[in-house]
Short mmCIF file of N, CA and C in Angstrom, two decimals:
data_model
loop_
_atom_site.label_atom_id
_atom_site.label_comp_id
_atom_site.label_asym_id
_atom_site.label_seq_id
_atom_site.Cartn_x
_atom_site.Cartn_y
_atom_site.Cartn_z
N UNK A 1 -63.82 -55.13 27.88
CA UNK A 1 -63.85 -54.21 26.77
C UNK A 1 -62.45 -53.94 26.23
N UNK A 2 -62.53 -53.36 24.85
CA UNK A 2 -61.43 -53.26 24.67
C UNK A 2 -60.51 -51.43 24.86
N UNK A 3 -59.39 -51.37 25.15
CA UNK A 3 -58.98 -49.75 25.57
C UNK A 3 -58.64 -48.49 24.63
N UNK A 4 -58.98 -47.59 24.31
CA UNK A 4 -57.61 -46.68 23.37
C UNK A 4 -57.60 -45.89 24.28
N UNK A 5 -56.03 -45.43 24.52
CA UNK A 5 -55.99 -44.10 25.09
C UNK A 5 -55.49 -42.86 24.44
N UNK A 6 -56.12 -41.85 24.41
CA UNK A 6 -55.75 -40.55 23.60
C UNK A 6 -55.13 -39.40 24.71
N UNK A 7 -54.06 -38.39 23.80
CA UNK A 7 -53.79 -37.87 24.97
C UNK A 7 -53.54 -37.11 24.50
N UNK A 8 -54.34 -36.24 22.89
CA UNK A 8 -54.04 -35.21 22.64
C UNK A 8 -55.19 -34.49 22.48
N UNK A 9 -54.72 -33.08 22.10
CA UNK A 9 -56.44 -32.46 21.85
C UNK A 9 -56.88 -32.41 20.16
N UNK A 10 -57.72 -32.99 19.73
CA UNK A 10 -57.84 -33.70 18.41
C UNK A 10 -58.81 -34.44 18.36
N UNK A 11 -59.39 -34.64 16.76
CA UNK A 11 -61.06 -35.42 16.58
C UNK A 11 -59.87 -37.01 16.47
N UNK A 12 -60.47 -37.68 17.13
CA UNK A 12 -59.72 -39.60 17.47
C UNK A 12 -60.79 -40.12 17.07
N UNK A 13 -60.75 -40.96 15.81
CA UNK A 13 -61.78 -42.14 15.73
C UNK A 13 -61.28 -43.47 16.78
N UNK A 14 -62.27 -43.71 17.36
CA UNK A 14 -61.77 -44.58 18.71
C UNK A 14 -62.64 -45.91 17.80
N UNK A 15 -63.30 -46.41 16.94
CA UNK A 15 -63.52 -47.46 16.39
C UNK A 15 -64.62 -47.22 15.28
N UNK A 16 -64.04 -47.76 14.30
CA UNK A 16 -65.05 -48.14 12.91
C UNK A 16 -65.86 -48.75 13.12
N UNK A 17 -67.15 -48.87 12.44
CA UNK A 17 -68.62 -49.85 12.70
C UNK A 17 -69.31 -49.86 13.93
N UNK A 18 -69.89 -50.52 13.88
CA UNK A 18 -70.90 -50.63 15.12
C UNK A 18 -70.00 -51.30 16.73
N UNK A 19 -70.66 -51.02 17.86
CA UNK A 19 -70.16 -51.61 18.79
C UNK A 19 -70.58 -50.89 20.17
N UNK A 20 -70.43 -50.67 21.20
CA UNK A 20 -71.02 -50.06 22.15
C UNK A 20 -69.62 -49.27 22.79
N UNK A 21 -69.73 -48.25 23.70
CA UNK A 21 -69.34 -47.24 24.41
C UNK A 21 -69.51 -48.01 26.09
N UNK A 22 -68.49 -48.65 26.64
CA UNK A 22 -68.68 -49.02 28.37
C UNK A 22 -68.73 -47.37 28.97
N UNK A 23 -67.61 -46.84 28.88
CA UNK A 23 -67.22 -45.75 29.61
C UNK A 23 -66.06 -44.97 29.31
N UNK A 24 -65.37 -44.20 29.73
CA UNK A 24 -63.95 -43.83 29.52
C UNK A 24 -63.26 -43.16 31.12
N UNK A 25 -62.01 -43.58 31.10
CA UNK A 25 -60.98 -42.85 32.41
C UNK A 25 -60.18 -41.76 32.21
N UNK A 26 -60.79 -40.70 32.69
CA UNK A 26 -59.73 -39.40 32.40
C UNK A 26 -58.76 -39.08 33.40
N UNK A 27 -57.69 -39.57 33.17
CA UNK A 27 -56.63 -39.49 34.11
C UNK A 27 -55.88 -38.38 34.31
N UNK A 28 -55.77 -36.89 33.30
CA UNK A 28 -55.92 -35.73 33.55
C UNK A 28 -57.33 -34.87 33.23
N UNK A 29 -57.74 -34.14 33.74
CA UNK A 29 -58.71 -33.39 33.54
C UNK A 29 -59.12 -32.31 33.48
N UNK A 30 -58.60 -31.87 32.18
CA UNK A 30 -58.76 -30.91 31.63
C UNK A 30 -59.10 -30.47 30.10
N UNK A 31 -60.14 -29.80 30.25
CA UNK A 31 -61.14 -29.81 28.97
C UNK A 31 -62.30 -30.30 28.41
N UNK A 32 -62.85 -30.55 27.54
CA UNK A 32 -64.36 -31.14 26.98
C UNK A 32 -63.90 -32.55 26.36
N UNK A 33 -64.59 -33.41 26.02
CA UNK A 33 -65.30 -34.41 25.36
C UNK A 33 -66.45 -34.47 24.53
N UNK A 34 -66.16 -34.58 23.33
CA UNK A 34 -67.74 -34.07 22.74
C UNK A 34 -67.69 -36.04 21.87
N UNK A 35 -68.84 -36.99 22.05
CA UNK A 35 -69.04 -38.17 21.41
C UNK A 35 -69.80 -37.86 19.93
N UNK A 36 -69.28 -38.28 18.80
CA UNK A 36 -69.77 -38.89 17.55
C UNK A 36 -70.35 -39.93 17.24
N UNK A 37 -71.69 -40.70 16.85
CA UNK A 37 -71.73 -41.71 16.29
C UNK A 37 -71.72 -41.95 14.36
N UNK A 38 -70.43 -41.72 14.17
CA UNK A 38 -69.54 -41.66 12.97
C UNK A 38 -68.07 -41.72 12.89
N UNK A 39 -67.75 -41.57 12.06
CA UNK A 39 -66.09 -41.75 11.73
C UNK A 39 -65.44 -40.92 11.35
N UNK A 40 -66.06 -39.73 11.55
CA UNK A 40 -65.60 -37.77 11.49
C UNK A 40 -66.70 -37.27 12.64
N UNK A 41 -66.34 -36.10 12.75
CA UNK A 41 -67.22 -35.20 13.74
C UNK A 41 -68.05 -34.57 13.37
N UNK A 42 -68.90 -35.42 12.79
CA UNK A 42 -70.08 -34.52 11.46
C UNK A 42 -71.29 -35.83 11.83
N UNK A 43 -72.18 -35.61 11.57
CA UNK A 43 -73.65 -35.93 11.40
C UNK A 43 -74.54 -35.97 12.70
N UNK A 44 -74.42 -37.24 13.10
CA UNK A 44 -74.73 -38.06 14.21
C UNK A 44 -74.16 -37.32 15.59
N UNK A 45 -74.56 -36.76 16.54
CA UNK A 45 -73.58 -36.28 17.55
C UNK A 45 -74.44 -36.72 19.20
N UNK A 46 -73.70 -38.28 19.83
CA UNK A 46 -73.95 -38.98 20.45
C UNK A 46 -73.92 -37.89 21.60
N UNK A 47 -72.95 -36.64 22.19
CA UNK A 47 -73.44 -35.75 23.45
C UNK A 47 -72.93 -34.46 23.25
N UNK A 48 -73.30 -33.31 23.77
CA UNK A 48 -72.52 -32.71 23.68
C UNK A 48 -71.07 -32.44 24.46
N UNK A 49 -70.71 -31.32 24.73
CA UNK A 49 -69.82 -31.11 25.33
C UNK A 49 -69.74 -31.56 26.84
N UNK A 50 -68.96 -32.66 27.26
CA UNK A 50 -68.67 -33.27 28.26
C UNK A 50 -67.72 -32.76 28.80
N UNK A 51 -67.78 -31.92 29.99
CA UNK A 51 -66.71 -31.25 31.00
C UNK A 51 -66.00 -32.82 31.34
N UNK A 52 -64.36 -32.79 31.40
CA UNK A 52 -63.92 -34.01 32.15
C UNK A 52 -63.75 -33.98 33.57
N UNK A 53 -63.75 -34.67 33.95
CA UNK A 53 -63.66 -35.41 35.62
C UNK A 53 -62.67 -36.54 35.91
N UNK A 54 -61.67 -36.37 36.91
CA UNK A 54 -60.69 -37.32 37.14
C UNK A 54 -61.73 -38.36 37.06
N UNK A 55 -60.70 -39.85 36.82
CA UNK A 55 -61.89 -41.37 37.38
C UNK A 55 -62.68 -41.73 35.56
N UNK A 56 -63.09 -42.72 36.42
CA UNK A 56 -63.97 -43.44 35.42
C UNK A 56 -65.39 -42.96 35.48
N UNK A 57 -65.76 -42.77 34.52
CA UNK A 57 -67.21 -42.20 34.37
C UNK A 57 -67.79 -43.36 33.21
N UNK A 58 -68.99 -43.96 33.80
CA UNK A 58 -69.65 -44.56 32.77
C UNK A 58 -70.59 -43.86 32.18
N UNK A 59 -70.56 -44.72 30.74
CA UNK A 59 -71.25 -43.90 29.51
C UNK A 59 -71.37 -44.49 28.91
N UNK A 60 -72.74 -45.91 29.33
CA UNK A 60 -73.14 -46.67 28.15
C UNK A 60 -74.11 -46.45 26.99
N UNK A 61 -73.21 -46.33 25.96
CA UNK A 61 -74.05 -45.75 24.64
C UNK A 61 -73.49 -47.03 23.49
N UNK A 62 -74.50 -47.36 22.87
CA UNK A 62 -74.49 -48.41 21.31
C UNK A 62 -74.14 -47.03 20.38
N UNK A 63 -73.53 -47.41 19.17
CA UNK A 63 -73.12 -46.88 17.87
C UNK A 63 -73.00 -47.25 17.07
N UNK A 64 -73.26 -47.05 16.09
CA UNK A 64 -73.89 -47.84 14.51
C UNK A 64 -72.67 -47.70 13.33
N UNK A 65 -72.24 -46.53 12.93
CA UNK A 65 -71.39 -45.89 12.24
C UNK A 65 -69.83 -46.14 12.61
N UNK A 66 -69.45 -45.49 14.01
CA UNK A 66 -68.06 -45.99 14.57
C UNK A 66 -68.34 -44.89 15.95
N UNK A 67 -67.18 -44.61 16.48
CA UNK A 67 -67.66 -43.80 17.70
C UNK A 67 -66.31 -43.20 17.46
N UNK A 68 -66.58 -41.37 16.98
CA UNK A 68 -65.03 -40.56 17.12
C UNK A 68 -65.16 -39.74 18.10
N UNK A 69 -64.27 -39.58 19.39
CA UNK A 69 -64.34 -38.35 20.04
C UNK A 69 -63.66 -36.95 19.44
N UNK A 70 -63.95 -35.65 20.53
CA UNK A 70 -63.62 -34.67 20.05
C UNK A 70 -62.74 -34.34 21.67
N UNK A 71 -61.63 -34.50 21.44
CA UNK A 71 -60.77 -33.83 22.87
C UNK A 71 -60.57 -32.48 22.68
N UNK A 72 -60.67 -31.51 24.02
CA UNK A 72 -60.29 -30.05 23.86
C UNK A 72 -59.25 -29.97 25.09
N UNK A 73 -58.63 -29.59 25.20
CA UNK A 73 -57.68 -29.10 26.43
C UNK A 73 -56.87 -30.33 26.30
N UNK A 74 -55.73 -30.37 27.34
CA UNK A 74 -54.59 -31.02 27.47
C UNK A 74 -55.11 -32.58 28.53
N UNK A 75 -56.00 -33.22 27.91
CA UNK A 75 -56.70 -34.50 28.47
C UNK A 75 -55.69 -35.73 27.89
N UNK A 76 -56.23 -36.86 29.20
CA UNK A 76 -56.13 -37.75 28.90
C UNK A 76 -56.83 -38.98 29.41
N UNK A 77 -57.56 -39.62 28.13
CA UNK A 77 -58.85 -40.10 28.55
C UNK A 77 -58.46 -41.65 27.97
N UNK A 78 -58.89 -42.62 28.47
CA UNK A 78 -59.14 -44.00 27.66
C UNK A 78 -60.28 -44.49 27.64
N UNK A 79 -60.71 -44.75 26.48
CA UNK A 79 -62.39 -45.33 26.15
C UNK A 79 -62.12 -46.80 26.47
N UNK A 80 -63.00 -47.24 26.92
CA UNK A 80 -63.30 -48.84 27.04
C UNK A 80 -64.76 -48.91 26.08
N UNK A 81 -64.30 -49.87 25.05
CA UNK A 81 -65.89 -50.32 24.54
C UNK A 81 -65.51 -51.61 23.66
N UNK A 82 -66.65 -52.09 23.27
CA UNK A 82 -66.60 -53.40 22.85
C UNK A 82 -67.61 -53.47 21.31
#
């Protein structure tokens, strides 16, 4: 898959168009995760509020639109998807 890592607290479009969600690694952990299937944090809303957890957590989800997260707290997470 391919990686982004974000490491601020902020809406991140992590990819335009369609493509799937492997998982993501939160290497600090602190704060929420909320998934979009869009390219703003408006319509489509793939989960809600995801407490983070050190480690890799899988989270295979398809997305049609693009996939933007929503970081809260001082995280740092990298999405893997393809």
């Amino acid at each position: 898959g391919t990686p982004s890592r974000k490491t601020t607290a902020a809406t991140h479009v992590i990819k335009t168009g369609p493509g799937t969600l492997i998982g993501f690694h939160c290497a600090v952990a602190t704060g929420t995760l909320t998934l979009w299937d869009n390219t703003s944090a408006a319509t489509t809303q793939i989960s809600g509020a995801i407490t983070l957890v050190a480690g890799f957590t899988r989270y295979p989800v398809d997305f049609d639109v693009g996939l933007t997260a929503v970081l809260s707290g001082a995280a740092d997470v990298t999405f893997i998807y393809k």
